[in-house]
XYZ file of C-alpha atoms in Angstrom:
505
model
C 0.000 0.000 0.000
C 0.977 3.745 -0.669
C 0.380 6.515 1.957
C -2.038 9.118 1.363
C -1.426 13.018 0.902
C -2.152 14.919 4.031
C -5.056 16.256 2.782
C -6.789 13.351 2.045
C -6.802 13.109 -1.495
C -4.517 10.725 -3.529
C -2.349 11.878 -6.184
C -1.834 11.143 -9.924
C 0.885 8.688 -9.488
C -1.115 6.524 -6.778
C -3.959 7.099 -8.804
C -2.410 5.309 -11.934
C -1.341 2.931 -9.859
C -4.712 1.819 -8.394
C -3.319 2.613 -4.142
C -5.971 3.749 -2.462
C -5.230 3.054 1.206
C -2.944 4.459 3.520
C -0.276 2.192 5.162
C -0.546 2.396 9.200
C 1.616 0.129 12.109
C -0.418 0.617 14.853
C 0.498 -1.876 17.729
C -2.793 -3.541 19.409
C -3.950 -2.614 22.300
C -2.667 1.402 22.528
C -1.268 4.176 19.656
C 2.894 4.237 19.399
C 2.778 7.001 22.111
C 2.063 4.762 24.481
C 5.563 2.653 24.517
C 8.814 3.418 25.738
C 10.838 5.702 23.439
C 13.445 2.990 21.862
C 10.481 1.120 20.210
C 8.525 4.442 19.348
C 12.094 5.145 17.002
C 12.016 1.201 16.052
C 8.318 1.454 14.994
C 8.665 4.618 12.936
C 11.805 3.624 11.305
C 9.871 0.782 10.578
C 6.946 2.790 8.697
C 9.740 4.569 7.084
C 11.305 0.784 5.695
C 7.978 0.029 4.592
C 7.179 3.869 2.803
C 10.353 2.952 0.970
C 9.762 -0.182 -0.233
C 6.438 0.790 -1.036
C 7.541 3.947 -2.778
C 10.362 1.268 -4.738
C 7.420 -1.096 -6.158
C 5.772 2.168 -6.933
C 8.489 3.728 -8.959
C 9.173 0.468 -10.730
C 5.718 0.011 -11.920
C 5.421 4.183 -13.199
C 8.814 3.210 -14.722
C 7.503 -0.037 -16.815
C 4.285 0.946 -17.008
C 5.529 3.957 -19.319
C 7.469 1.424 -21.826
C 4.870 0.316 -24.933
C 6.012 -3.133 -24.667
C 3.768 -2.703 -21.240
C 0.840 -1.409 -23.745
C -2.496 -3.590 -22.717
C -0.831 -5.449 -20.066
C -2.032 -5.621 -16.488
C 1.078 -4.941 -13.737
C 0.322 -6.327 -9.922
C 2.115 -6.722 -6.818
C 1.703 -9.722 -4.510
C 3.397 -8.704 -1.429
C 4.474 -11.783 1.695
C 2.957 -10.846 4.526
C 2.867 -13.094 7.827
C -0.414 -14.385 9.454
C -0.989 -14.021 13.249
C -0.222 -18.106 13.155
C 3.100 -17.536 11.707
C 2.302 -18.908 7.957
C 3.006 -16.749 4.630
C 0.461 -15.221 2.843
C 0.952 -13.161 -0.172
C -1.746 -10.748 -0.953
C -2.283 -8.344 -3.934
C -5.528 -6.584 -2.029
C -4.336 -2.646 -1.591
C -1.044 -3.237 -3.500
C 0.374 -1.194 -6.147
C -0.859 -2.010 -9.479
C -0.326 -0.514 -13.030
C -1.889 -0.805 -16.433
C -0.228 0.147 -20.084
C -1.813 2.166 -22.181
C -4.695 0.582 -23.934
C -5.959 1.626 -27.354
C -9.242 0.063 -27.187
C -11.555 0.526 -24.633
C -12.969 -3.102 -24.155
C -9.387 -4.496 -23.479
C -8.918 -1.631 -20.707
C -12.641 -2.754 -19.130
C -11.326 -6.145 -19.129
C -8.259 -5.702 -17.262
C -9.847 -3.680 -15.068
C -12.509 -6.519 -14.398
C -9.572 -8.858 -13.858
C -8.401 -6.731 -11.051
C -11.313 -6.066 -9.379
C -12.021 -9.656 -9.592
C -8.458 -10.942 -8.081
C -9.136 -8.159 -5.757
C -12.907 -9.582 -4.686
C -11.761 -13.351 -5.146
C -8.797 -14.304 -5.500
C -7.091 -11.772 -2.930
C -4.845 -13.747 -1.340
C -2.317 -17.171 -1.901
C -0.618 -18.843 1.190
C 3.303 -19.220 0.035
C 5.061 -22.004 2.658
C 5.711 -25.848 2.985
C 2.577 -26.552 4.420
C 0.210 -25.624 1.383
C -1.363 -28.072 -0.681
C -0.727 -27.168 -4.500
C -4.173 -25.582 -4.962
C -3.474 -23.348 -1.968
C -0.200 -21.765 -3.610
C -1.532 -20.950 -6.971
C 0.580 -19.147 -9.470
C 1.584 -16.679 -7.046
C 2.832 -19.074 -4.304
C 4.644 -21.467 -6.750
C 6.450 -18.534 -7.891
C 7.380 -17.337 -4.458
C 8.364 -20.797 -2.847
C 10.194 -21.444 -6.001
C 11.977 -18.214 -6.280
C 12.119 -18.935 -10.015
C 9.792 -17.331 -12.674
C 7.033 -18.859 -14.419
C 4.484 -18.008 -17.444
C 2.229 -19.254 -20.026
C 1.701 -17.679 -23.518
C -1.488 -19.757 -22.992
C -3.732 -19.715 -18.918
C -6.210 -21.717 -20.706
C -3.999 -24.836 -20.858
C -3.722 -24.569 -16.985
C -5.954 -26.680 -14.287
C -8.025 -25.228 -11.522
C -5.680 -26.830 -9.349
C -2.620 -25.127 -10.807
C -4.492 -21.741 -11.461
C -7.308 -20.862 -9.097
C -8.541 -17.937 -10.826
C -8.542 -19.370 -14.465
C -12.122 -19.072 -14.792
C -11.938 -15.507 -14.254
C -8.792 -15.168 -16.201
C -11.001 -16.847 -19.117
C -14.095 -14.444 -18.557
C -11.842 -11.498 -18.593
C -10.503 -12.673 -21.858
C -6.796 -12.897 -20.099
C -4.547 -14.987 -22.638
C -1.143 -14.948 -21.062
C 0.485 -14.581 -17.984
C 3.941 -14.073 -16.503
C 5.291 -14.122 -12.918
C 8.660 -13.344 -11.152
C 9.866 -13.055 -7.825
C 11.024 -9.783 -6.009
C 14.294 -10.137 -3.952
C 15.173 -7.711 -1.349
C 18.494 -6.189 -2.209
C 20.972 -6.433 0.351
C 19.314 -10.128 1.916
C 18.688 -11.458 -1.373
C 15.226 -12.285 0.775
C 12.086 -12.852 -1.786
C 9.658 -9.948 -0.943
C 6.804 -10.896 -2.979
C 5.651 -11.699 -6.956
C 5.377 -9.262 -9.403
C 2.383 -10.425 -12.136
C 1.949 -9.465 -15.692
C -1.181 -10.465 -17.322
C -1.992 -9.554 -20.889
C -5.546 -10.660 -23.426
C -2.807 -11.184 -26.129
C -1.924 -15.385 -26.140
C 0.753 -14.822 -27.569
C 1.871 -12.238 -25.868
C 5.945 -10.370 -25.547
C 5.989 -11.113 -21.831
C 6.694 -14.819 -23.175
C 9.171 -14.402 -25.951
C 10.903 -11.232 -25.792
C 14.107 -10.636 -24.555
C 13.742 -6.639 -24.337
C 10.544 -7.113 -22.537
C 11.552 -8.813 -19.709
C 15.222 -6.970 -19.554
C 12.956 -3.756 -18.953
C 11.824 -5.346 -16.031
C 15.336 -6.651 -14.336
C 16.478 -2.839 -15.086
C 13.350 -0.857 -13.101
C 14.045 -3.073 -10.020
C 17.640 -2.646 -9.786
C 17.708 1.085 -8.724
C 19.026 1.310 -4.743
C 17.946 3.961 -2.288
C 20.199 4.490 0.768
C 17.857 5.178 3.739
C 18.922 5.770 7.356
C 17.642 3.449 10.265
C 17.519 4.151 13.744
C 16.506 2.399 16.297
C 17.633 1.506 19.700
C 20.272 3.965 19.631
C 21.996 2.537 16.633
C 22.270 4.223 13.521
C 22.515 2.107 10.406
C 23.152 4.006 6.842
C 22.147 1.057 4.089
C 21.215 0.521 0.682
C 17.672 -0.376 0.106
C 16.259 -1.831 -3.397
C 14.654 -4.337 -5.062
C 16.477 -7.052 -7.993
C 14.583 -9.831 -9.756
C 16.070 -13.351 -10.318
C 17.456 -12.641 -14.270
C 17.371 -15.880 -16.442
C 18.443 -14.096 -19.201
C 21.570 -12.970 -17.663
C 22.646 -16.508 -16.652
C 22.529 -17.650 -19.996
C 24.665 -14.936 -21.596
C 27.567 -15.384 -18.809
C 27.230 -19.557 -19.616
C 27.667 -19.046 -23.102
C 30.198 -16.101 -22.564
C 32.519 -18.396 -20.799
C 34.749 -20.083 -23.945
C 35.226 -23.683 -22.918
C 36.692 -25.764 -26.180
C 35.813 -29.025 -24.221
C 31.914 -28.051 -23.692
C 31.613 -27.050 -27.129
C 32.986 -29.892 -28.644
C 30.508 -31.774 -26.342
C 27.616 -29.257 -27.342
C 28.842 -30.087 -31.332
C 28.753 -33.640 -30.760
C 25.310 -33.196 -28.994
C 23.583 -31.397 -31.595
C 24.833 -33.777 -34.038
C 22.948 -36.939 -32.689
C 20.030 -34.922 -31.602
C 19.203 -33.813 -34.978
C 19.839 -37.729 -36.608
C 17.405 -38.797 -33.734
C 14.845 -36.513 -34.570
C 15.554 -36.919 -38.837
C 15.568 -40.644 -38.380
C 12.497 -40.845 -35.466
C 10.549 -37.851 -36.897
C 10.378 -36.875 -33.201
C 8.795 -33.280 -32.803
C 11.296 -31.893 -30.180
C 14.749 -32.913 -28.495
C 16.635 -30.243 -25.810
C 19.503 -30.746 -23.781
C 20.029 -29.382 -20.044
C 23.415 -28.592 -18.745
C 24.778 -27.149 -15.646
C 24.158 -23.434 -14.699
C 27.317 -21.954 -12.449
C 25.676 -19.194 -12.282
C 22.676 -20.580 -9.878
C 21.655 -24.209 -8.397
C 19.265 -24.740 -11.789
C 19.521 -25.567 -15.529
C 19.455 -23.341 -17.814
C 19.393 -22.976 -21.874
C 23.143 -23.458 -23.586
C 24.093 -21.819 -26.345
C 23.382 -24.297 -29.144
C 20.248 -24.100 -30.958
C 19.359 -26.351 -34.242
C 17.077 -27.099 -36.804
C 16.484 -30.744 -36.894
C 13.203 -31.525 -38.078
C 9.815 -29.711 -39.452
C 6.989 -30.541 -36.792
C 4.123 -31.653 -38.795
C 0.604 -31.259 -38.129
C 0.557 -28.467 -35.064
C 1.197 -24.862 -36.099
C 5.065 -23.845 -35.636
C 3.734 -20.573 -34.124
C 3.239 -22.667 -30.356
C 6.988 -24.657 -30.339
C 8.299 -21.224 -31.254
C 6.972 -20.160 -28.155
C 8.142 -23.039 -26.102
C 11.651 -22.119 -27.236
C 11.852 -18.283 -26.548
C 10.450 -19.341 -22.957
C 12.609 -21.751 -22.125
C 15.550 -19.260 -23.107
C 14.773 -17.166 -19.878
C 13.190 -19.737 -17.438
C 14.767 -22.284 -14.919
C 13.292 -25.545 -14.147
C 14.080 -26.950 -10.649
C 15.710 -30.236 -10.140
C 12.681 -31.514 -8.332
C 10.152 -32.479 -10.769
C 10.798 -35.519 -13.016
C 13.228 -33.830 -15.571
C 15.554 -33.959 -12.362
C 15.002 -37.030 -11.378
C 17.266 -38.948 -13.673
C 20.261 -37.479 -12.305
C 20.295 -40.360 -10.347
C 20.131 -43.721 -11.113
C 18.802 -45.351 -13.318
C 19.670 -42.145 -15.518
C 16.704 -43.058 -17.670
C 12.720 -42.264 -17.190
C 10.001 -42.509 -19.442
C 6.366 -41.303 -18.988
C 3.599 -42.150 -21.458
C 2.097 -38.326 -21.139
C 3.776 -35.708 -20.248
C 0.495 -33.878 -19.973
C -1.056 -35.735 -17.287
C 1.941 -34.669 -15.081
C 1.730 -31.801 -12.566
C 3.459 -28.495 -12.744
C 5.852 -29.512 -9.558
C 6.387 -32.626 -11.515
C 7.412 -30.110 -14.877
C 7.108 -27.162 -14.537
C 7.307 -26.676 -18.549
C 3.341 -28.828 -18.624
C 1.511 -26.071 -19.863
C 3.872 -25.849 -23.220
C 3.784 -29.427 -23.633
C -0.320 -29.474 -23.465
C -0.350 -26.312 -26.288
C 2.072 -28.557 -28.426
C -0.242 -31.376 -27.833
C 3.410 -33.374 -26.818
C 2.475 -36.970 -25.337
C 5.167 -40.051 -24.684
C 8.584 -38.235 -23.287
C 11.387 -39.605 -22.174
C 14.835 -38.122 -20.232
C 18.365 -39.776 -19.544
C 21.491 -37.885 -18.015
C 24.320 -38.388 -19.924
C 28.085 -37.342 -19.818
C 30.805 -36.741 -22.422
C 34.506 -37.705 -21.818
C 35.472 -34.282 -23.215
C 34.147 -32.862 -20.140
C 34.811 -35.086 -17.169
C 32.149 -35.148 -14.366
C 29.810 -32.368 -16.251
C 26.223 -33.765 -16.859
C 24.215 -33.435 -19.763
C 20.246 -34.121 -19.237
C 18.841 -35.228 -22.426
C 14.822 -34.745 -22.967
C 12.909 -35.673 -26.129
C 9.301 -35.227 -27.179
C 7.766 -38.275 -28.952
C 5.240 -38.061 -31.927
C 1.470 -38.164 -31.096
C 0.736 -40.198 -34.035
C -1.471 -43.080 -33.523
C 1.498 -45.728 -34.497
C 3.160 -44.215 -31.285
C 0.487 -46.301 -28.736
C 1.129 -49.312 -27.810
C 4.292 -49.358 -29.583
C 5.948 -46.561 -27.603
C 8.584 -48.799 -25.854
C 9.980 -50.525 -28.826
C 9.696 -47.119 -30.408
C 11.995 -45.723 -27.826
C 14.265 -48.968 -27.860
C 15.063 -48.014 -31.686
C 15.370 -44.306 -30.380
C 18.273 -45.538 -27.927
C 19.687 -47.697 -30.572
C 20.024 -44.665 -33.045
C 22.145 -42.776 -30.206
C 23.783 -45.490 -29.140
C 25.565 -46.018 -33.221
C 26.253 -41.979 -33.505
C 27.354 -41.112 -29.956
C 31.102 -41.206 -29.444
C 32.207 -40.064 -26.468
C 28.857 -40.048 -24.351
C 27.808 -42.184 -22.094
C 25.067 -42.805 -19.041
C 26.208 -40.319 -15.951
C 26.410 -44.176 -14.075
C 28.951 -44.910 -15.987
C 26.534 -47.281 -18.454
C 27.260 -47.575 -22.208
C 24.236 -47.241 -24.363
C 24.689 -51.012 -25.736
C 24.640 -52.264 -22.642
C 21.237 -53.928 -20.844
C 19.849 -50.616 -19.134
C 16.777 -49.945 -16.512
C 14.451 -47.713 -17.719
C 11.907 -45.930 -14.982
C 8.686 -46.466 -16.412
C 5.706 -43.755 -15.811
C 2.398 -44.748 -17.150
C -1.508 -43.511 -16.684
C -4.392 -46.259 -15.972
C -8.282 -44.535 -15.256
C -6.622 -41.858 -14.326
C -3.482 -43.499 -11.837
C 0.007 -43.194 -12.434
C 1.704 -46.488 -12.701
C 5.181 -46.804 -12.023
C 7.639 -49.739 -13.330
C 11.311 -50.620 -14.826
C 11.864 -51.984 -17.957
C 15.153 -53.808 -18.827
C 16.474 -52.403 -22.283
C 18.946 -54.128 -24.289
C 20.352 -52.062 -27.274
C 20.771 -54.287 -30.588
C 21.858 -51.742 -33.532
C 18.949 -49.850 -34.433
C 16.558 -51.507 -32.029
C 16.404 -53.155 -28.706
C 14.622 -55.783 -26.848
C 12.994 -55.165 -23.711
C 12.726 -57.375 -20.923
C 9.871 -56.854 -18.488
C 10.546 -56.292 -14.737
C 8.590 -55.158 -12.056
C 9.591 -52.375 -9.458
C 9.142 -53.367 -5.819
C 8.520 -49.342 -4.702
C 7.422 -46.857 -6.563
C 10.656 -44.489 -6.553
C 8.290 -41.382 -8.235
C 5.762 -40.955 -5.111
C 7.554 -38.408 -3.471
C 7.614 -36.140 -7.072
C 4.286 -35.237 -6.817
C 4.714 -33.221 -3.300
C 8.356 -32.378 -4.052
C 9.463 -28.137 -4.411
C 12.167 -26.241 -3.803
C 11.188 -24.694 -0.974
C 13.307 -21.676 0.047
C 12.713 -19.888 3.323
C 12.343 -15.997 3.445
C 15.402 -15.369 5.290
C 17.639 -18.156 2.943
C 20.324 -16.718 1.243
C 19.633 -15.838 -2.533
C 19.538 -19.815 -3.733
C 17.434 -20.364 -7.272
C 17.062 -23.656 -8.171
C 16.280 -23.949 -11.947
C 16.188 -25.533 -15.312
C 16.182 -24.352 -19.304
C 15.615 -26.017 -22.411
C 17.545 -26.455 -25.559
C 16.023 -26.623 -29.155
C 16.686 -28.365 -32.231
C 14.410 -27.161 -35.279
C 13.417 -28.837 -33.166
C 16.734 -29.699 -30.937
C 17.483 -27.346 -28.162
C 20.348 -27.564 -25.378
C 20.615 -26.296 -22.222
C 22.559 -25.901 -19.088
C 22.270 -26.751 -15.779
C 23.833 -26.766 -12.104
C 24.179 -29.373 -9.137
C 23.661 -29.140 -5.876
């Protein structure tokens, strides 16, 4: 919230930014008068904090808000407050708020009725460990997380995953993007800054400019002076958010011959896979130094024409995946460990902790998947995470496992120096972690996979536990007062191949 004028009325800047309240700390039970005068400094210096970082969300906002990549877009703050029992709660009720300029007057009305309907609604998302996933919609995810996410498409979300889609879908809201707001100096997540746009196919999604805007606004520091108990404490006081964008650029700025011969050798196989397979979409992961996440490498090639779904939504998949990190606890992570292979019969049934990438994969209409974690001897104990996207033809059914055998045999006759992160040569007899749906259950089991040439024979075995439970529940959680840790994960494309990069705990 932003603090009124004296007089009562609220001025053109608070005006465009839709505050209306004044911000007050009064202590229960008596006014600040009433307690000694140490804590009558600590409280005020305390309204002061919060009038700055108010005023900071504020300034960002006029400062975006003015850019026309911002036209017809819909700017809100969810700030983390705490709950008399101790739990996190964001809220966007009496928080700053901004919309672009909007050139027709239905798309304005509709935003607006978007805002007053999150505002009526859909006010408030509880943010800690103890929230089930429906609890922590986008906002909370985002926050717990401390990694960004959006869809070019809120329609593809569920109910569970997106509360307020229904409203979202009323207002005519096609896209939506969300990033966390870190506390300068602490590195401490403050809150969630929202974008929400009618466009689908909106910039928020696939433009680099767009979101470097918004990295810029919130980097701005204000020294303010504290005082309280005597002590006097000069520090710097601003706002950052977690840039994806920037990771990538100082991965790929870092020459390494021995990762790029990898990334060569890489891009070479992933593009005969997809030729020979006529799969849709292949993308490697590597390790991020940068942060504790994966994130995009600097390879991108053509492999293959994806036929039958318009080229307009994997576009989209692949500008979003150059900015975003996925975290290492959903099932893209899970192969890090052994058996180094998993394969899950659709991708779309899985839940947004369990990929956090689902919503692409339901606008591409992607179905069987399947992940291994590989390594190269050019680059020692570096791992490479491997993901490709299997047709959704009909021949693709009940065939899918011999399908992928063939797959493995392919990469097994054109890789050179790569081999399973356990140590496992393609050609020998591998375990496979089997995800499957039944009515609606997910079915877990290990295959035995023997590579002959261009195919391979699998032998049937039966998992005593299933190993995947614990995905479904599993985040990276990340306590307010942590230290500035993002776990995350990017994609790689090939025409469709893509490689990434990623980093270990």
């Amino acid at each position: 919230m932003m603090p009124i004028d004296g007089d009562g009325s609220v001025d053109d800047a608070h005006t465009i930014l839709g505050v209306e309240e004044e911000l007050y700390f009064t202590p229960i039970g008596g006014s600040v008068d009433d307690f000694p005068p140490d804590f009558k400094e600590y409280i005020r210096d305390l309204i002061y904090y919060y009038y700055n970082f108010a005023d900071l969300i504020r300034n960002a906002l006029q400062k975006l808000i003015s850019k026309d990549e911002f036209d017809e877009q819909l700017v809100q703050f969810w700030a983390a407050t705490k709950t008399s029992e101790g739990r996190t709660l964001l809220t966007t009720q009496f928080q700053p708020f901004a919309l672009g300029k909007t050139y027709l007057t239905p798309w304005r009305n509709v935003l607006c009725e978007y805002r007053m309907g999150m505002c009526r609604e859909y006010n408030s998302f509880y943010a800690d460990a103890e929230c089930a996933e429906e609890q922590l919609g986008l906002p909370g995810r985002v926050f717990l997380n401390q990694l960004p996410e959006s869809t070019p498409y809120v329609k593809h979300y569920t109910l569970k995953e997106y509360p307020q889609r229904d409203l979202a879908l009323r207002c005519k809201i096609g896209s939506s993007l969300a990033l966390p707001v870190f506390e300068h100096s602490s590195h401490t997540c403050v809150g969630v800054l929202e974008i929400v746009s009618p466009d689908e196919l909106s910039s928020d999604c696939r433009d680099k400019s767009f979101l470097g805007h918004i990295y810029d606004k919130f980097q701005s520091l204000v020294p303010i002076m504290l005082v309280a108990s005597g002590i006097h404490l000069r520090k710097e006081f601003g706002l950052h958010c977690f840039d994806g964008y920037d990771h990538y650029e100082m991965e790929i700025g870092d020459e390494n011959k021995a990762r790029t011969t990898a990334f060569q050798e890489l891009k070479t196989v992933l593009e005969t896979v997809c030729e020979i397979h006529n799969l849709p979409f292949a993308m490697t992961w590597v390790p991020c130094s940068a942060c504790n996440g994966l994130l995009q490498g600097p390879h991108l090639s053509e492999a293959v024409e994806y036929c039958g779904l318009n080229m307009d939504f994997l576009d989209v998949f692949v500008e979003v995946i150059k900015c975003r990190h996925l975290g290492k606890g959903g099932v893209a992570g899970m192969v890090l460990s052994s058996p180094n292979l998993l394969y899950c019969s659709d991708i779309a049934q899985l839940s947004l902790t369990e990929y956090p990438l689902v919503p692409f994969a339901r606008v591409c209409q992607f179905r069987g998947w399947f992940t291994l974690c590989m390594q190269s001897n050019y680059t020692a104990n570096d791992i490479y995470v491997l993901e490709f996207f299997l047709p959704t033809s009909n021949g693709w059914g009940d065939n899918s496992k011999t399908s992928l055998s063939l797959i493995l045999g392919t990469m097994e006759e054109n890789f050179r120096t790569f081999k399973l992160a356990s140590g496992q040569k393609l050609g020998d007899l591998l375990s496979v972690e089997v995800m499957d749906f039944q009515n609606g259950l997910k079915l877990h089991s290990v295959e035995k996979i023997q590579a002959k040439g261009r195919g391979v024979m699998l032998q049937p075995g039966h998992l005593d536990q299933p190993p995947m439970d614990a995905i479904s529940n599993e985040m990276n959680v990340v306590s307010e007062a942590q230290k500035y840790i993002l776990p995350s994960l990017d994609p790689l494309q090939s025409g469709k191949v893509t490689t990434q990069l990623d980093s270990s705990d």
